[in-house]
Amino acid sequence: MIYLDHAATTPVPRAVADAMYAVLTEQYGNPSSQYPFGAGMKKQAELWRAAVAALMDCPADRLFFTSCGTEGDNWALRAAAWQNRHVGRHIVTTAVEHSAVLECCKWLERDGYEVTYLAPDQDGTITAAQVLEAVRPDTAAVSVMLVNNELGTVYPVAEIAKGLTARNPKTLLHTDAVQGLTAFSARTLGADFVTVSAHKIGGPKGIGALYIGPRVKNPRPLLPGGGQERGLRSGTEATAQMAGFARAAELRLERLDRDREHLAALQAYAREKLLAIPDMVPVGAGTAPHILSVSLAGWPAGNIVTDLGGQDICVSAGSACHQGKPSHVVAALKLPKRVAAGVIRLSFGPGTTEAEIDACAEALRRHHDTRMPML
Ligand code: PLP
């Protein structure tokens, strides 16, 4: 199989699975138990937290484990709205956020919030000035993702954070960094909330984390209950997932520069190979090294994904080609219909090879040469 969909999820390396297995079978104590077999896990949990915090470059005591990126996004938005409930009921976000943010915003709208959804240009670009201009005296929160999951576009979160201080110092800033986990330092980013998820970096599914910065005074608990995660997110700790997340973070940190170089080289290679195919055009001004978005203009993406899938080549049609319609991200770009219809995403991991890209390019060329385009 050729797996070019690392933005969807990633394989778990053996070392990560081993760390999880040991916890499941040997160190399975409940961190809330009184005896050492359980209580020892509380200390262990702090070591796992520290490992993830090291990758994010943030203080461990401001990092909270969640069950996934979706949970972190929802928690952050709700907590920001709660802290700033006396500031106002306005939220600024973008039209290209993951649905974890967009759907939460829709719920906030039902609760009486007004949400401004900023549109990108045709390249997927949204500038810091555009975001700051939308901020008002009653803006409780701004949520702008770090790396777009479909386009690879990197958004100017640090610049937005700096600008917010002057524009409205009360407004809290959230960033969904699920696709950018190896590409930032929470310390210098300046966001008040940063969401990450383990399964995008070789960790298990079912665990994420949320950084909550010092400007968030008394964060609203996500799950009141037994008091885990310093009272903010109760529920018995998912210790095996924590162990896996921590190990994946350590592995990533060890190979950070090597992986970045490898991914950037692969992306450049893939871009050249793919754009040599007739009717293939680039989509978005993506700059994250692991994501490449292109369109086989005129050939429906759903058919491409099925055709390649039948040859054991995994790519995706945007975040999902919902019943033949382009995803909300592709729709927001307002591309010509034939280009929008053919948008596919390739995303790479540390183990991806040029030979795999060659095989994918070959299959795409065959698709172009043998399948009928749309009318
Ligand atoms: N945000 C972005 C940008 C994503 O790409 C994803 C997953 O694809 C999520 C949030 C949701 O993360 P999770 O699958 O951990 O809920």
PDB file of C-alpha atoms and ligand atoms in Angstrom, residues 7-8 67-71 73 97-101 145 147-149 176-179 195-200 206-208 319 345, ligand 1:
ATOM      1  CA  ALA A   7      -2.952  14.627   7.317  1.00  0.00           C
ATOM      2  CA  ALA A   8      -5.874  12.231   7.879  1.00  0.00           C
ATOM      3  CA  SER A  67      -9.603  12.860  23.994  1.00  0.00           C
ATOM      4  CA  CYS A  68      -8.864  14.389  20.562  1.00  0.00           C
ATOM      5  CA  GLY A  69      -8.289  17.577  18.620  1.00  0.00           C
ATOM      6  CA  THR A  70     -12.020  18.083  18.218  1.00  0.00           C
ATOM      7  CA  GLU A  71     -12.420  18.143  21.985  1.00  0.00           C
ATOM      8  CA  ASP A  73     -11.142  22.992  19.794  1.00  0.00           C
ATOM      9  CA  GLU A  97     -11.258  26.064   9.865  1.00  0.00           C
ATOM     10  CA  HIS A  98     -11.749  22.378  10.593  1.00  0.00           C
ATOM     11  CA  SER A  99     -15.378  21.518  11.279  1.00  0.00           C
ATOM     12  CA  ALA A 100     -14.422  21.012  14.941  1.00  0.00           C
ATOM     13  CA  VAL A 101     -14.174  24.808  15.143  1.00  0.00           C
ATOM     14  CA  MET A 145      -5.828  27.612  12.646  1.00  0.00           C
ATOM     15  CA  VAL A 147      -1.948  25.010   9.332  1.00  0.00           C
ATOM     16  CA  ASN A 148      -4.903  24.272   7.108  1.00  0.00           C
ATOM     17  CA  ASN A 149      -5.534  20.554   6.866  1.00  0.00           C
ATOM     18  CA  ASP A 176      -6.016  24.772  16.065  1.00  0.00           C
ATOM     19  CA  ALA A 177      -2.472  23.460  15.609  1.00  0.00           C
ATOM     20  CA  VAL A 178      -3.522  19.873  14.903  1.00  0.00           C
ATOM     21  CA  GLN A 179      -1.727  19.950  11.527  1.00  0.00           C
ATOM     22  CA  THR A 195      -5.095  22.488  20.248  1.00  0.00           C
ATOM     23  CA  VAL A 196      -3.097  19.432  19.189  1.00  0.00           C
ATOM     24  CA  SER A 197      -3.879  15.779  18.462  1.00  0.00           C
ATOM     25  CA  ALA A 198      -1.641  12.705  18.784  1.00  0.00           C
ATOM     26  CA  HIS A 199      -2.725  10.716  15.767  1.00  0.00           C
ATOM     27  CA  LYS A 200      -1.305  13.260  13.339  1.00  0.00           C
ATOM     28  CA  GLY A 206      -8.259   9.096  20.948  1.00  0.00           C
ATOM     29  CA  ILE A 207      -5.901  11.545  22.636  1.00  0.00           C
ATOM     30  CA  GLY A 208      -5.027  15.182  22.153  1.00  0.00           C
ATOM     31  CA  SER A 319     -11.112  16.883   3.766  1.00  0.00           C
ATOM     32  CA  ARG A 345      -4.659  16.290  -1.190  1.00  0.00           C
TER      33      ARG A 345
HETATM   34  N1  PLP B   1      -8.306  20.219  13.373  1.00  0.00           N
HETATM   35  C1  PLP B   1      -7.664  19.905  12.255  1.00  0.00           C
HETATM   36  C2  PLP B   1      -6.969  20.980  11.496  1.00  0.00           C
HETATM   37  C3  PLP B   1      -7.628  18.587  11.801  1.00  0.00           C
HETATM   38  O1  PLP B   1      -6.982  18.283  10.678  1.00  0.00           O
HETATM   39  C4  PLP B   1      -8.307  17.603  12.560  1.00  0.00           C
HETATM   40  C5  PLP B   1      -8.347  16.198  12.096  1.00  0.00           C
HETATM   41  O2  PLP B   1      -8.298  15.920  10.917  1.00  0.00           O
HETATM   42  C6  PLP B   1      -8.950  17.983  13.733  1.00  0.00           C
HETATM   43  C7  PLP B   1      -8.936  19.295  14.122  1.00  0.00           C
HETATM   44  C8  PLP B   1      -9.663  16.988  14.582  1.00  0.00           C
HETATM   45  O3  PLP B   1      -8.732  16.222  15.300  1.00  0.00           O
HETATM   46  P1  PLP B   1      -9.200  14.816  15.930  1.00  0.00           P
HETATM   47  O4  PLP B   1      -9.297  13.861  14.796  1.00  0.00           O
HETATM   48  O5  PLP B   1      -8.117  14.453  16.880  1.00  0.00           O
HETATM   49  O6  PLP B   1     -10.492  15.072  16.603  1.00  0.00           O
END
